[in-house]
mmCIF file of C-alpha atoms (C1' of nucleotides) and ligand atoms in Angstrom:
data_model
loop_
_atom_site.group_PDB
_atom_site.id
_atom_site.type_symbol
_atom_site.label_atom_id
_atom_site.label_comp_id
_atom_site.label_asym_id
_atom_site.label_seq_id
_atom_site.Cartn_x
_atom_site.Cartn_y
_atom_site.Cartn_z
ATOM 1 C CA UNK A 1 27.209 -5.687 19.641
ATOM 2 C CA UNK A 2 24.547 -3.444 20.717
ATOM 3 C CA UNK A 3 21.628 -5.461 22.337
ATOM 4 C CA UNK A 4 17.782 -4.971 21.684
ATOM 5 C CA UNK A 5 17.444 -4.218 25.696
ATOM 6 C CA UNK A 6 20.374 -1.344 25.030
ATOM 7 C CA UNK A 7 18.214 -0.059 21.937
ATOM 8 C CA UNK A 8 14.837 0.263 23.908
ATOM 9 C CA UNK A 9 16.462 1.696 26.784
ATOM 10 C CA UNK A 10 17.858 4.081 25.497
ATOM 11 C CA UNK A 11 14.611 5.627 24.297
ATOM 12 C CA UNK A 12 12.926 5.359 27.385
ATOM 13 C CA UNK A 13 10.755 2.222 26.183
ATOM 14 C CA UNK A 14 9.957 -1.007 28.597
ATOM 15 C CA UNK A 15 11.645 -4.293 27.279
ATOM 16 C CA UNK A 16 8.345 -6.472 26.328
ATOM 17 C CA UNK A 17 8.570 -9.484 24.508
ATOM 18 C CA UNK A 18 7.181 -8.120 21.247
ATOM 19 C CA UNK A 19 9.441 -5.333 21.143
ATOM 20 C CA UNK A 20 12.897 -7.576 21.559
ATOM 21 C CA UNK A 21 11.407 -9.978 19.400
ATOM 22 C CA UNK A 22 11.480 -7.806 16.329
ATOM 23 C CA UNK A 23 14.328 -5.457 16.835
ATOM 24 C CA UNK A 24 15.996 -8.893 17.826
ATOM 25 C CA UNK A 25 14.923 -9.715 14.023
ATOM 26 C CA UNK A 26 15.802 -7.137 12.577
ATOM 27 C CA UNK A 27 19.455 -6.942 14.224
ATOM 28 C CA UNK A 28 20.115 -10.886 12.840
ATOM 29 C CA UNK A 29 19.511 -9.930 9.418
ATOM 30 C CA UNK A 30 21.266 -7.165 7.368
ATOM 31 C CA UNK A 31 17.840 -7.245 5.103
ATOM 32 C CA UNK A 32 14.165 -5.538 5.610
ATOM 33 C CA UNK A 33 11.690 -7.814 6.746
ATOM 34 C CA UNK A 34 7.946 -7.715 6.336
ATOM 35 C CA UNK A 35 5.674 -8.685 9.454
ATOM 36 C CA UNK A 36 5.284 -12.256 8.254
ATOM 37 C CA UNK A 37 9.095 -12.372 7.449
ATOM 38 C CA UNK A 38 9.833 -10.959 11.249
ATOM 39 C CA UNK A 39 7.277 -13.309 13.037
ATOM 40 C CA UNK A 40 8.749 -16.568 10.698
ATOM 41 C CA UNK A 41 8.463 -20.104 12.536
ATOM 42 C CA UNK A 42 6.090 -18.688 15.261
ATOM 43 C CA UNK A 43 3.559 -16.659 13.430
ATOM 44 C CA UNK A 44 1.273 -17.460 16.513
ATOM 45 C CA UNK A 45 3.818 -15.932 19.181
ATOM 46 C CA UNK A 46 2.173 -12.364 19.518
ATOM 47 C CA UNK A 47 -1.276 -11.226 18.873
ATOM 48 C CA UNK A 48 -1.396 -9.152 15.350
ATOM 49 C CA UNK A 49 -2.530 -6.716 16.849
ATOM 50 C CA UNK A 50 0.165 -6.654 19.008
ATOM 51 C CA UNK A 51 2.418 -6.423 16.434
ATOM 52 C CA UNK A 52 0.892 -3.888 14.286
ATOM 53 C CA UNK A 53 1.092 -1.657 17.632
ATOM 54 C CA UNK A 54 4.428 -2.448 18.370
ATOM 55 C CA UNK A 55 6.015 -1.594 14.854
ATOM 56 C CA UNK A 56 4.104 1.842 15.503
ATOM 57 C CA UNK A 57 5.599 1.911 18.617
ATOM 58 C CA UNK A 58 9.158 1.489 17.071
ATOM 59 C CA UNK A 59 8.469 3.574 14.059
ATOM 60 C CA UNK A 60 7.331 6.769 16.050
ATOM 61 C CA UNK A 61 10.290 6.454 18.467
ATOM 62 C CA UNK A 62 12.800 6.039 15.881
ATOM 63 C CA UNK A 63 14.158 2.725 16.285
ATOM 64 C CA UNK A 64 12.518 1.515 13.334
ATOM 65 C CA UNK A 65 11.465 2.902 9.455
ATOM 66 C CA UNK A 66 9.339 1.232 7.426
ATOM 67 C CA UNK A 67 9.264 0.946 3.659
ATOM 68 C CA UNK A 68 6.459 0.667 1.348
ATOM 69 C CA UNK A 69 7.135 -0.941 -1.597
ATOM 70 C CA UNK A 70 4.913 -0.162 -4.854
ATOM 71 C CA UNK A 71 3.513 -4.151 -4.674
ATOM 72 C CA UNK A 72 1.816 -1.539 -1.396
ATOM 73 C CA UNK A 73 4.109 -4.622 1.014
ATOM 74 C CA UNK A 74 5.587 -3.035 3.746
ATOM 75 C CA UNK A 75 8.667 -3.689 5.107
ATOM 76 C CA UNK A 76 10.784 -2.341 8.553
ATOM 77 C CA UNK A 77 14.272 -2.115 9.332
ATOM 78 C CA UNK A 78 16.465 -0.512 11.952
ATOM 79 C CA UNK A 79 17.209 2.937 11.399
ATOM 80 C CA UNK A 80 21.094 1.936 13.025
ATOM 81 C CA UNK A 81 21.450 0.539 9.839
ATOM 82 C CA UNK A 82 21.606 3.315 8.265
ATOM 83 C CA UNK A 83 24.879 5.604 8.894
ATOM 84 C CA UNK A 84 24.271 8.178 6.071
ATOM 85 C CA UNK A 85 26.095 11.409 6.445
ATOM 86 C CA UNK A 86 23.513 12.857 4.336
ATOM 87 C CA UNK A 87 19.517 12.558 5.244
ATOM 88 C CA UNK A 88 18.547 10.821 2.084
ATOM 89 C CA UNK A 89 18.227 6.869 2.134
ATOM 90 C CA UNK A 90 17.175 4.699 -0.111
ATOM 91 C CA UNK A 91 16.355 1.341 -0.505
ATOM 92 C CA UNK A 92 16.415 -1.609 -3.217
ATOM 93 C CA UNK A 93 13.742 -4.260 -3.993
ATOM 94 C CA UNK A 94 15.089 -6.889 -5.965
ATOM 95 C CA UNK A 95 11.673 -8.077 -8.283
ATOM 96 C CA UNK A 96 13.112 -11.820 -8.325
ATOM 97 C CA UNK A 97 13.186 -12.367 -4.861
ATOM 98 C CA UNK A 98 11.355 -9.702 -3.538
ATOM 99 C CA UNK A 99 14.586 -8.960 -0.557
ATOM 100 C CA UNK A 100 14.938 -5.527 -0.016
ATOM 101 C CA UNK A 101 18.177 -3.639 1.368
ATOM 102 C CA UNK A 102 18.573 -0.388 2.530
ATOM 103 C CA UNK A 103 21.333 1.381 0.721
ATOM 104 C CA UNK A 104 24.147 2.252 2.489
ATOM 105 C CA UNK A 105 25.980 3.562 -0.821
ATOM 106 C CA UNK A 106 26.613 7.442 -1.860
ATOM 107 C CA UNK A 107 23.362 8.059 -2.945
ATOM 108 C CA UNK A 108 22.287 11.872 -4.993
ATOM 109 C CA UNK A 109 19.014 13.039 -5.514
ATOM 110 C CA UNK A 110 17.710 16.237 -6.633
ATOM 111 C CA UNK A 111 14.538 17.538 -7.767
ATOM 112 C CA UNK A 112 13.325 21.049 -9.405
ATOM 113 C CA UNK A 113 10.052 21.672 -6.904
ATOM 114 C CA UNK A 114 7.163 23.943 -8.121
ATOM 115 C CA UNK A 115 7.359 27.785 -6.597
ATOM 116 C CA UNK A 116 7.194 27.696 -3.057
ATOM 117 C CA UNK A 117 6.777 24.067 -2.674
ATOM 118 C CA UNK A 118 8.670 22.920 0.231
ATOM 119 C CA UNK A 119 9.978 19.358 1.224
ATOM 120 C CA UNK A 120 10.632 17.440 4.056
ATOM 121 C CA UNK A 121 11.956 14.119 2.982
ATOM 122 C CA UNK A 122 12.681 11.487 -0.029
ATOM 123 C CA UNK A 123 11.234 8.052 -0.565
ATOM 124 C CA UNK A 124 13.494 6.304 -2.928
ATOM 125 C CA UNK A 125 12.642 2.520 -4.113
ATOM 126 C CA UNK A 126 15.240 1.933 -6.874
ATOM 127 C CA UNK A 127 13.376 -1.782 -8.259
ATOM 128 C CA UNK A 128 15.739 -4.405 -9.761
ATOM 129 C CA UNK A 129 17.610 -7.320 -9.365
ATOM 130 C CA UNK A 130 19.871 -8.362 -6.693
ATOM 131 C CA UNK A 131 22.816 -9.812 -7.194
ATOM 132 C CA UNK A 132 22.057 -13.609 -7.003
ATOM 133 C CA UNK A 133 18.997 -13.360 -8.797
ATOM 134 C CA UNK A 134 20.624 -11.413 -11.491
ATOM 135 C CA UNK A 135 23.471 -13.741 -12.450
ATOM 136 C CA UNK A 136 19.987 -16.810 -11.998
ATOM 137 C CA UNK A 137 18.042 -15.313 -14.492
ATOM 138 C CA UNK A 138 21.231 -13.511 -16.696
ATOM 139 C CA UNK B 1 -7.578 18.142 -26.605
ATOM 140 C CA UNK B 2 -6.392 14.493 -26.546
ATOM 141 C CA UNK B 3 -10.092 12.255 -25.575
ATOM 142 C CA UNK B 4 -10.408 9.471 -23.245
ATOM 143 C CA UNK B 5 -11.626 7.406 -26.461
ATOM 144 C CA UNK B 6 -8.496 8.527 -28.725
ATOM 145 C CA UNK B 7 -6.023 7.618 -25.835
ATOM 146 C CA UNK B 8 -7.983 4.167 -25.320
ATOM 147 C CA UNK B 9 -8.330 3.189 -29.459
ATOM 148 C CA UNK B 10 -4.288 4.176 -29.657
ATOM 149 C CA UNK B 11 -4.013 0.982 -27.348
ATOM 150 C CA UNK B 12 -5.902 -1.190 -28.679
ATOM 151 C CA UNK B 13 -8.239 -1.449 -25.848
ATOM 152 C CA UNK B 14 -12.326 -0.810 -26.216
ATOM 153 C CA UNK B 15 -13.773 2.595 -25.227
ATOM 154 C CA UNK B 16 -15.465 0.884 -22.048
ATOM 155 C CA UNK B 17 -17.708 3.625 -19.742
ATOM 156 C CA UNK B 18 -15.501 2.707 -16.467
ATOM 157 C CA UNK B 19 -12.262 3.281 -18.948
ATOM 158 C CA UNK B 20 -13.512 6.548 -20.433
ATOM 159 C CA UNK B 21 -14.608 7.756 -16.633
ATOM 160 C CA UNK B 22 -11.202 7.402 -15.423
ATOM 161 C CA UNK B 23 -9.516 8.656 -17.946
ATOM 162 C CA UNK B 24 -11.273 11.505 -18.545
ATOM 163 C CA UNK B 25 -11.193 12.170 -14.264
ATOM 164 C CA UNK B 26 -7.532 12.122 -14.894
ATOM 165 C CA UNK B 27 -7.964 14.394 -17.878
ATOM 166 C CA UNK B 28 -9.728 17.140 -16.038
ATOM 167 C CA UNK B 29 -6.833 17.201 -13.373
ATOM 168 C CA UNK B 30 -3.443 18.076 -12.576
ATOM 169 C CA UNK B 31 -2.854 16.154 -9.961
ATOM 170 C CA UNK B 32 -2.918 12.759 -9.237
ATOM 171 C CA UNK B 33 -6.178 10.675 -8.462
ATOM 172 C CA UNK B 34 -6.791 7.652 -5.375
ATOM 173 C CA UNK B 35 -9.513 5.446 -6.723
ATOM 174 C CA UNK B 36 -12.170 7.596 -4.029
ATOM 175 C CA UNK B 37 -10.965 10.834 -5.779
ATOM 176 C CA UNK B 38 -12.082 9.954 -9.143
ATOM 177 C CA UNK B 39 -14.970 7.897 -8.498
ATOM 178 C CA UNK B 40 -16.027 11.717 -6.371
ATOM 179 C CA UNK B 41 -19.327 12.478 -6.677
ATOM 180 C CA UNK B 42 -21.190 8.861 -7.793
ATOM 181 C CA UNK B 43 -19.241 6.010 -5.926
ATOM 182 C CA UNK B 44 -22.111 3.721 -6.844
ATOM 183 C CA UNK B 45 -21.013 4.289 -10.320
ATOM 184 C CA UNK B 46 -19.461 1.671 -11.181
ATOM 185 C CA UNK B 47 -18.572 -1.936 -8.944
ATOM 186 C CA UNK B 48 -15.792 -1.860 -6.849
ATOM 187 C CA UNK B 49 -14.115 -5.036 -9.081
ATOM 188 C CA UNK B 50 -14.919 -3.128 -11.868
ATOM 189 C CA UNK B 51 -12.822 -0.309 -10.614
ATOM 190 C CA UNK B 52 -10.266 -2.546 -9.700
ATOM 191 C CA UNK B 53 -9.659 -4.354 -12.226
ATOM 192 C CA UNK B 54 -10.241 -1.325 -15.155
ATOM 193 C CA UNK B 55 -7.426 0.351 -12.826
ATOM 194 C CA UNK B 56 -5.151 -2.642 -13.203
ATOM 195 C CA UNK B 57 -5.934 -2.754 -17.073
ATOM 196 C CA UNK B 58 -5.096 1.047 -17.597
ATOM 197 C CA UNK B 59 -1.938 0.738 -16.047
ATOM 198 C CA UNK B 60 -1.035 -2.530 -18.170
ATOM 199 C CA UNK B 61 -1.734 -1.068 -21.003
ATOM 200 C CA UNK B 62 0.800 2.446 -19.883
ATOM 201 C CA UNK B 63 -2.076 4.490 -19.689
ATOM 202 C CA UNK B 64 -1.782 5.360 -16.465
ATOM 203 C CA UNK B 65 0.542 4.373 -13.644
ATOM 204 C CA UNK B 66 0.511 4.164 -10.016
ATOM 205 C CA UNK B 67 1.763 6.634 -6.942
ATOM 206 C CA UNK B 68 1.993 4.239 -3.967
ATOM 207 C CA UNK B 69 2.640 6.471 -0.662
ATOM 208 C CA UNK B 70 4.541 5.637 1.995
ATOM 209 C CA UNK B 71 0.989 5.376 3.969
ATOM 210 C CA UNK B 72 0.278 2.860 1.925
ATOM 211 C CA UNK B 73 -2.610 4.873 -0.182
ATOM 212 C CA UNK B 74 -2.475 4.806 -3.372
ATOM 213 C CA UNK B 75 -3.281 7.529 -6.581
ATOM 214 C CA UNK B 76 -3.157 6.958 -10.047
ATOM 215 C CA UNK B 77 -2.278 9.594 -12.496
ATOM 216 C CA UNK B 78 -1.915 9.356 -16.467
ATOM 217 C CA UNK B 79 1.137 8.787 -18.210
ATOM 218 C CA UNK B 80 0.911 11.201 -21.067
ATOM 219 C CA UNK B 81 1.416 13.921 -18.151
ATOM 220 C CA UNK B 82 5.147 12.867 -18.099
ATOM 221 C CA UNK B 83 7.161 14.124 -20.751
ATOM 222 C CA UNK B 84 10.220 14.096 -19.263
ATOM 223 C CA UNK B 85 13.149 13.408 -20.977
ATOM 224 C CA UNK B 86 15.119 10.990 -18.793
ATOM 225 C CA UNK B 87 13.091 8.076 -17.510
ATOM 226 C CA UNK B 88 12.871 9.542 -14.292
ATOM 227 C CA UNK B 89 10.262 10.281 -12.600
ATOM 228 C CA UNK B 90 9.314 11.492 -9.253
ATOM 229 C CA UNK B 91 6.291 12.594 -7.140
ATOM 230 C CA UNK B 92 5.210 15.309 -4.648
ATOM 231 C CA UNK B 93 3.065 14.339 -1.448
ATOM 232 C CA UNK B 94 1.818 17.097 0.512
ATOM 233 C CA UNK B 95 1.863 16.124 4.059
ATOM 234 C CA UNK B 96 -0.965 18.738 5.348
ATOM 235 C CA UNK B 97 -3.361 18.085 1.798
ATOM 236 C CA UNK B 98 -2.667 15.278 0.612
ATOM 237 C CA UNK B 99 -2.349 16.413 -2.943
ATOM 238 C CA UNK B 100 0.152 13.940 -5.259
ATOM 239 C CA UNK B 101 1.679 16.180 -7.818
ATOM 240 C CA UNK B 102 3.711 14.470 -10.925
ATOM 241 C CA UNK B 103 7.020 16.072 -10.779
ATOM 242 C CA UNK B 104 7.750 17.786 -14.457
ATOM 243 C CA UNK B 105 10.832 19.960 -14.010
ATOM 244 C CA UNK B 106 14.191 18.373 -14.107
ATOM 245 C CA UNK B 107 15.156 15.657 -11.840
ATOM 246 C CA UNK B 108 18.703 13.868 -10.980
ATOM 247 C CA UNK B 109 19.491 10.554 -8.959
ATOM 248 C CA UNK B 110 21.949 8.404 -8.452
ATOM 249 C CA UNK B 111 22.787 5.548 -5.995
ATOM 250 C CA UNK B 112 25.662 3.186 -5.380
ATOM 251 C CA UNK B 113 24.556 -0.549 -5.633
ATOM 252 C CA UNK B 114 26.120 -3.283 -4.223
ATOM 253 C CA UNK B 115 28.383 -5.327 -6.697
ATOM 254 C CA UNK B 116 26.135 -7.161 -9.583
ATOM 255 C CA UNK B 117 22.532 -5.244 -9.164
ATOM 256 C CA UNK B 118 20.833 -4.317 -11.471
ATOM 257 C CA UNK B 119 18.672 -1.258 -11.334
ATOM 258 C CA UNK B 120 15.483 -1.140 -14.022
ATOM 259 C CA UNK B 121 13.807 1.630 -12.414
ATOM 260 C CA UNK B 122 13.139 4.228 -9.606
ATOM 261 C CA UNK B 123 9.895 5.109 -7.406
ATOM 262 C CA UNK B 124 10.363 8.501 -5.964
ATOM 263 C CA UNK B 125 8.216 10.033 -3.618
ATOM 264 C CA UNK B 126 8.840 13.573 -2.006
ATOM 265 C CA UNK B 127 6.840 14.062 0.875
ATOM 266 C CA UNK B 128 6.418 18.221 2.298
ATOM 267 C CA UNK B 129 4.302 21.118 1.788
ATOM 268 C CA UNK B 130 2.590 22.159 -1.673
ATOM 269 C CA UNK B 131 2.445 26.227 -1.916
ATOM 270 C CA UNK B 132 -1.174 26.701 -0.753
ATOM 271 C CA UNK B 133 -0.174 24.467 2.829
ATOM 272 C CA UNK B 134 3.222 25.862 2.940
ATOM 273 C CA UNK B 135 2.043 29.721 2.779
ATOM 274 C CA UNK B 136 -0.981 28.515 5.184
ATOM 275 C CA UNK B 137 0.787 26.935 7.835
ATOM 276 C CA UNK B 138 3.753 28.894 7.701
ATOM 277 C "C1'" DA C 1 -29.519 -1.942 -38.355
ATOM 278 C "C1'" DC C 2 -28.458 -6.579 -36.760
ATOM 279 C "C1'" DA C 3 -26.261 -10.705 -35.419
ATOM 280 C "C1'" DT C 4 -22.059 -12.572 -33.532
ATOM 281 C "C1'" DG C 5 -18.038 -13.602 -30.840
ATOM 282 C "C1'" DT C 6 -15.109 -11.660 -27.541
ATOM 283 C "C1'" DA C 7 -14.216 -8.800 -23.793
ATOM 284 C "C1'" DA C 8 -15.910 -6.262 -19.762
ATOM 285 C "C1'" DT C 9 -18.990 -6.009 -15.944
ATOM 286 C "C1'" DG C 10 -21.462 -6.987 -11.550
ATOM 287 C "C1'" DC C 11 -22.076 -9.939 -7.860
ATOM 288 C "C1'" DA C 12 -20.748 -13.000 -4.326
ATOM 289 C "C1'" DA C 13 -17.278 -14.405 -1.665
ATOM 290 C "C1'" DC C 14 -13.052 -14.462 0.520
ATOM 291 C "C1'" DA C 15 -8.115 -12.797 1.999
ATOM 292 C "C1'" DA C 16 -5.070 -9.534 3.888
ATOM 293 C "C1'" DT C 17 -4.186 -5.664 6.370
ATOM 294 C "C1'" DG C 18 -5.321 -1.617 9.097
ATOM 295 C "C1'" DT C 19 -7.696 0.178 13.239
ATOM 296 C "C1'" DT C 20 -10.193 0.887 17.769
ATOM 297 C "C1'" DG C 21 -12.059 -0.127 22.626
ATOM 298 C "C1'" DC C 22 -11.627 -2.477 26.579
ATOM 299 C "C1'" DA C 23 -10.493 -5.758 30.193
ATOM 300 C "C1'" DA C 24 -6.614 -8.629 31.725
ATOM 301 C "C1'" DA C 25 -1.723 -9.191 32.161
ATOM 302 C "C1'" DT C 26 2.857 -7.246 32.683
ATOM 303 C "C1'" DA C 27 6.977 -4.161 33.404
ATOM 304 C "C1'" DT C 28 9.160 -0.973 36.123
ATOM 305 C "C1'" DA C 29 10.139 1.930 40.103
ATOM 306 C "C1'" DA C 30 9.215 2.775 44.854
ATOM 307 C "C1'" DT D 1 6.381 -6.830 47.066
ATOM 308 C "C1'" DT D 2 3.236 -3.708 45.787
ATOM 309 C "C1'" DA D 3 1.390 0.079 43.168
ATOM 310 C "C1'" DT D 4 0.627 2.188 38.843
ATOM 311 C "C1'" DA D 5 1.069 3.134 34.260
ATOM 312 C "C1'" DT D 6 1.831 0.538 30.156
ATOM 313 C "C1'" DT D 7 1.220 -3.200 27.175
ATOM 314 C "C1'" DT D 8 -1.243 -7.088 25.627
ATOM 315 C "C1'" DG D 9 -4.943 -10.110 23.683
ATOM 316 C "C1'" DC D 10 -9.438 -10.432 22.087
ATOM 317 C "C1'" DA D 11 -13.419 -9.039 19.674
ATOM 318 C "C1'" DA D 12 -15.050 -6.394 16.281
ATOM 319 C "C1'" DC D 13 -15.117 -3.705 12.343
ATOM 320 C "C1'" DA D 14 -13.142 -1.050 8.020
ATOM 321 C "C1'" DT D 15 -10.683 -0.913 3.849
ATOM 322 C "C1'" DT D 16 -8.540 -2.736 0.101
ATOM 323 C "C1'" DG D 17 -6.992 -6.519 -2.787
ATOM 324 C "C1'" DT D 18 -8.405 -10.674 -5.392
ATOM 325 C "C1'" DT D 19 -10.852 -14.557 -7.873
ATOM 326 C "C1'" DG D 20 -14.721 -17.209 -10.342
ATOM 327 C "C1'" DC D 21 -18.623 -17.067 -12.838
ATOM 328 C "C1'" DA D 22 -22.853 -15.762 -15.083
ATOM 329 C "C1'" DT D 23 -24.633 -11.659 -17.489
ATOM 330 C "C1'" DT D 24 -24.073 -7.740 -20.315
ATOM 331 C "C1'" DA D 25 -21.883 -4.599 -23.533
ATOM 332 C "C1'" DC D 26 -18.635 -3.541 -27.278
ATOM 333 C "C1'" DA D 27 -16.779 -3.678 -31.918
ATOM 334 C "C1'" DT D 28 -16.730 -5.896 -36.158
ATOM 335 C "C1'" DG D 29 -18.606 -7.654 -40.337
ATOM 336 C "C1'" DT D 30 -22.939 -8.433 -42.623
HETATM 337 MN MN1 MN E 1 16.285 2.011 5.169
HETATM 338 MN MN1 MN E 2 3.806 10.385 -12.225
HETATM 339 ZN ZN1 ZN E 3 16.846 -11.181 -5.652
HETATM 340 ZN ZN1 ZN E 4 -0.952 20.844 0.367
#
DNA sequence: ACATGTAATGCAACAATGTTGCAAATATAA
DNA sequence: TTATATTTGCAACATTGTTGCATTACATGT
């Protein structure tokens, strides 16, 4: 089990509080969590601005991607979760219970671009229900 | 030439001045519009809440729908631009102009959920270079 | 054209989130 | 342990989302 002192190391980043705290978060749950979600029982522990800094931090250095939802709710999780052979990655946000998962699944996308248009990535938020809430609600 | 007033009566919903403005800013574009876009010129126009909640009414009511972008802006484009086939239905974000495009030509995805989800729809955002940046920046 | 009821608007106010500058605290490497 | 660069917390401000309520405008029937 790969530890969140490992994970920062490795990209050259100093182990702070803030920044084991949340990949620490992240590596206890298979799910995305929003800020609120990762700071939980101690929403006092860390400035906000703190946190909003750090998540950049972890975002530009790869050890974290975030995903906006169309609710405009953002949510991070660790890009190790993700062992795609192929680049594109999506994610699902269950309406019900508003848990989203990044998609691990064989996953095809293609799209006819206008003349010379050229792209650099997909965003892909398939919306739904997740399995508990869909066999609650039926 | 489809009117802002035709497209509002076919709804039910009362030819309003902030309704008609919006509609008809999204009439005299191709692309799609964030709320500073199509108020342009006069911001004062109309009240911010007005905006706001004439937005939330258009979008209710299918007239439009919403583009949220993985920086968490947001554009607004009209529905009657889609006539796509399949229910599908992604956008272009150009990185360097920040144009939103509604993609028209054909478009495939698929995804593996888990066991018991259920999808009822897909956000898809492709983020690169439109034509003008991509022949620009080279 | 006018009165009428209903629906939309503007205003005030507040919440949530994003963003910066700067001084104080901290992590690492010497 | 100390030095130094980095990170943090605080204050402050911007932007966007959201609600309640009194005023105004729209559409309908007269
Ligand atoms: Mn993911
Ligand atoms: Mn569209
Ligand atoms: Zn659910
Ligand atoms: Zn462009």
């Amino acid at each position: 089990m790969i530890t969140a002192e490992q994970i920062l190391r490795k990209q050259d980043l100093r182990g702070t509080a803030c920044r084991k705290f949340i990949i620490n978060g992240l590596l206890n749950n298979d799910k995305a969590l929003s800020e609120n979600e990762l700071k939980g029982e101690s929403p006092e522990l860390f400035d906000r601005v703190t946190f909003y800094r750090t998540l950049i931090t972890l975002e530009e250095s790869g050890i974290i991607h975030k995903i906006v939802l169309n609710d405009n709710s953002v949510k991070y999780a660790l890009n190790s979760h993700h062992h795609n052979e192929n680049n594109l990655h999506s994610h699902f946000h269950c309406e019900e219970c508003d848990e989203v998962l990044c998609l691990e699944g064989k996953t095809r996308f293609e799209a006819e671009l206008p003349d010379k248009f050229v792209s650099h990535g997909v965003f892909v938020v398939i919306e739904g229900f997740c399995a508990d809430c869909a066999s609650h609600i039926k």
